[in-house]
């Protein structure tokens, strides 16, 4: 079959070709997942999530968002040295009708002796309103690798920090 023989769906009114966003396609295929981690973090302390990709052919495509009410610094690290992986964080399939579980695992409060290679990082600054940073560029993670997402409170007081992680697998 050649491309000339493929029948594409068209809108009944405009006759435009109908397509869907790639993220929606993965949700509809039950391969899109989400983690939400919200905490109050004391000054100079951090909240750290450990992400571990599977040792399979599955690819993990990651984006994340960090929201806060004060000054924080955030990082994404690759290949950290971990002595204790921490506690499971519940990941939700975005297709709420699906029981498919993610291959990527997410844990909080791992014991880290070396953060590894910094892939990205920056500051969030707030002026008495909530601020957020969206790392909306997709990261294609290595297979069989560990990653850290870390948010450090530098505000001088307590910080409300939310780390929202979204990914899909194929």
Coordinates of C-alpha atoms in Angstrom, one line a residue:
X1 CA 0.0 0.0 0.0
X2 CA 1.4 3.4 -0.9
X3 CA 0.6 6.7 0.8
X4 CA -1.8 7.5 -1.9
X5 CA -4.1 4.7 -0.7
X6 CA -4.3 5.7 2.9
X7 CA -7.7 7.1 3.9
X8 CA -7.3 9.8 6.5
X9 CA -10.3 11.0 8.6
X10 CA -11.7 14.4 7.6
X11 CA -13.8 16.9 9.4
X12 CA -17.3 16.9 8.1
X13 CA -17.7 20.7 8.0
X14 CA -14.2 22.0 6.9
X15 CA -12.9 18.8 5.2
X16 CA -9.7 19.3 7.1
X17 CA -7.6 16.2 8.1
X18 CA -8.4 15.2 11.7
X19 CA -5.3 14.6 13.9
X20 CA -4.6 14.4 17.6
X21 CA -1.8 15.7 19.8
X22 CA 0.9 13.1 20.5
X23 CA 0.4 13.4 24.3
X24 CA -3.3 12.6 23.8
X25 CA -2.4 9.6 21.6
X26 CA -0.3 8.2 24.4
X27 CA -3.0 8.7 27.0
X28 CA -5.5 7.0 24.7
X29 CA -3.0 4.1 24.4
X30 CA -2.8 3.9 28.2
X31 CA 1.0 4.7 28.2
X32 CA 0.9 8.2 29.8
X33 CA 1.6 8.6 33.5
X34 CA 1.7 11.2 36.2
X35 CA 3.2 11.8 39.7
X36 CA 2.4 14.7 42.0
X37 CA 4.6 15.3 45.0
X38 CA 3.6 18.2 47.3
X39 CA 5.4 19.1 50.6
X40 CA 6.4 21.9 52.9
X41 CA 10.2 22.1 52.9
X42 CA 12.2 23.9 55.5
X43 CA 14.9 26.5 54.6
X44 CA 18.0 25.0 53.0
X45 CA 16.4 21.6 52.7
X46 CA 15.5 19.8 49.5
X47 CA 12.8 17.5 48.2
X48 CA 14.3 14.9 45.9
X49 CA 12.6 12.4 43.6
X50 CA 14.5 9.4 42.2
X51 CA 13.4 8.2 38.8
X52 CA 14.6 4.8 37.6
X53 CA 14.1 3.8 33.9
X54 CA 13.6 0.1 33.1
X55 CA 16.2 -2.2 31.7
X56 CA 14.0 -3.0 28.7
X57 CA 13.4 -1.6 25.2
X58 CA 10.8 0.7 26.6
X59 CA 11.6 4.4 26.1
X60 CA 10.6 7.0 28.7
X61 CA 9.8 10.6 27.5
X62 CA 9.7 12.9 30.5
X63 CA 8.6 16.5 31.3
X64 CA 8.2 18.0 34.7
X65 CA 6.9 21.1 36.5
X66 CA 7.8 22.6 39.8
X67 CA 5.6 25.1 41.6
X68 CA 6.4 27.0 44.8
X69 CA 5.5 30.1 46.8
X70 CA 9.1 31.3 47.5
X71 CA 12.7 31.2 46.2
X72 CA 13.9 27.7 45.3
X73 CA 16.5 26.2 43.1
X74 CA 15.7 23.1 41.0
X75 CA 17.8 20.5 39.2
X76 CA 17.5 17.4 36.9
X77 CA 20.5 15.0 37.4
X78 CA 21.5 11.9 35.6
X79 CA 23.5 8.9 37.0
X80 CA 23.5 9.7 40.7
X81 CA 25.1 7.5 43.4
X82 CA 22.3 6.2 45.6
X83 CA 22.7 4.0 48.7
X84 CA 19.0 3.8 49.6
X85 CA 16.3 4.3 47.0
X86 CA 13.7 5.8 49.3
X87 CA 9.9 5.4 49.3
X88 CA 7.6 4.6 46.4
X89 CA 5.5 7.5 45.0
X90 CA 2.2 6.4 43.5
X91 CA 2.2 6.9 39.7
X92 CA -1.2 7.3 38.0
X93 CA -2.1 6.1 34.5
X94 CA -3.7 9.1 32.8
X95 CA -6.2 6.7 31.2
X96 CA -8.2 6.1 34.4
X97 CA -9.9 3.0 32.7
X98 CA -6.5 1.3 32.3
X99 CA -4.7 -0.9 34.8
X100 CA -1.4 -0.6 32.9
X101 CA 1.5 0.2 35.2
X102 CA 4.5 2.3 34.3
X103 CA 7.9 0.8 33.7
X104 CA 9.5 3.9 35.2
X105 CA 9.6 3.9 39.0
X106 CA 9.5 7.1 41.2
X107 CA 10.7 7.3 44.8
X108 CA 11.0 10.1 47.3
X109 CA 13.7 10.9 49.8
X110 CA 16.5 8.6 48.4
X111 CA 19.9 8.6 50.1
X112 CA 22.2 10.3 47.7
X113 CA 26.0 10.4 48.0
X114 CA 26.7 12.0 44.6
X115 CA 24.0 13.8 42.5
X116 CA 25.6 12.8 39.2
X117 CA 25.5 14.9 36.0
X118 CA 23.4 18.1 36.1
X119 CA 21.2 18.1 32.9
X120 CA 19.3 21.3 33.7
X121 CA 18.6 23.6 36.6
X122 CA 17.5 27.0 37.6
X123 CA 15.8 29.2 40.1
X124 CA 12.2 30.0 40.8
X125 CA 11.6 33.4 42.4
X126 CA 8.3 34.4 43.9
X127 CA 7.0 37.9 44.8
X128 CA 4.2 36.8 47.3
X129 CA 2.5 34.8 44.5
X130 CA 2.9 31.3 43.4
X131 CA 5.6 30.7 40.8
X132 CA 6.1 27.7 38.6
X133 CA 8.7 26.4 36.2
X134 CA 7.7 24.0 33.5
X135 CA 10.5 21.9 32.0
X136 CA 8.2 21.3 29.0
X137 CA 10.9 20.3 26.6
X138 CA 10.8 16.5 26.4
X139 CA 13.6 14.5 27.9
X140 CA 14.2 11.1 26.3
X141 CA 15.7 9.2 29.2
X142 CA 18.4 6.5 28.9
X143 CA 17.3 3.0 29.5
X144 CA 18.4 1.3 32.8
X145 CA 19.4 4.7 34.3
X146 CA 18.6 6.7 37.5
X147 CA 17.7 10.4 37.5
X148 CA 17.0 12.9 40.3
X149 CA 14.6 15.8 40.3
X150 CA 15.5 18.0 43.2
X151 CA 14.0 21.3 44.5
X152 CA 16.0 23.1 47.2
X153 CA 14.4 25.8 49.4
X154 CA 16.6 29.0 49.6
X155 CA 14.0 31.3 50.9
X156 CA 14.9 31.8 54.5
X157 CA 11.6 30.2 55.6
X158 CA 9.4 27.3 54.8
X159 CA 8.5 26.6 51.2
X160 CA 5.4 24.9 49.7
X161 CA 6.9 22.9 46.8
X162 CA 5.0 20.8 44.3
X163 CA 6.9 18.6 41.8
X164 CA 4.7 17.3 39.0
X165 CA 6.2 14.7 36.7
X166 CA 4.6 13.6 33.5
X167 CA 5.9 10.9 31.1
X168 CA 4.9 8.5 28.5
X169 CA 6.4 5.2 27.5
X170 CA 6.7 3.3 24.2

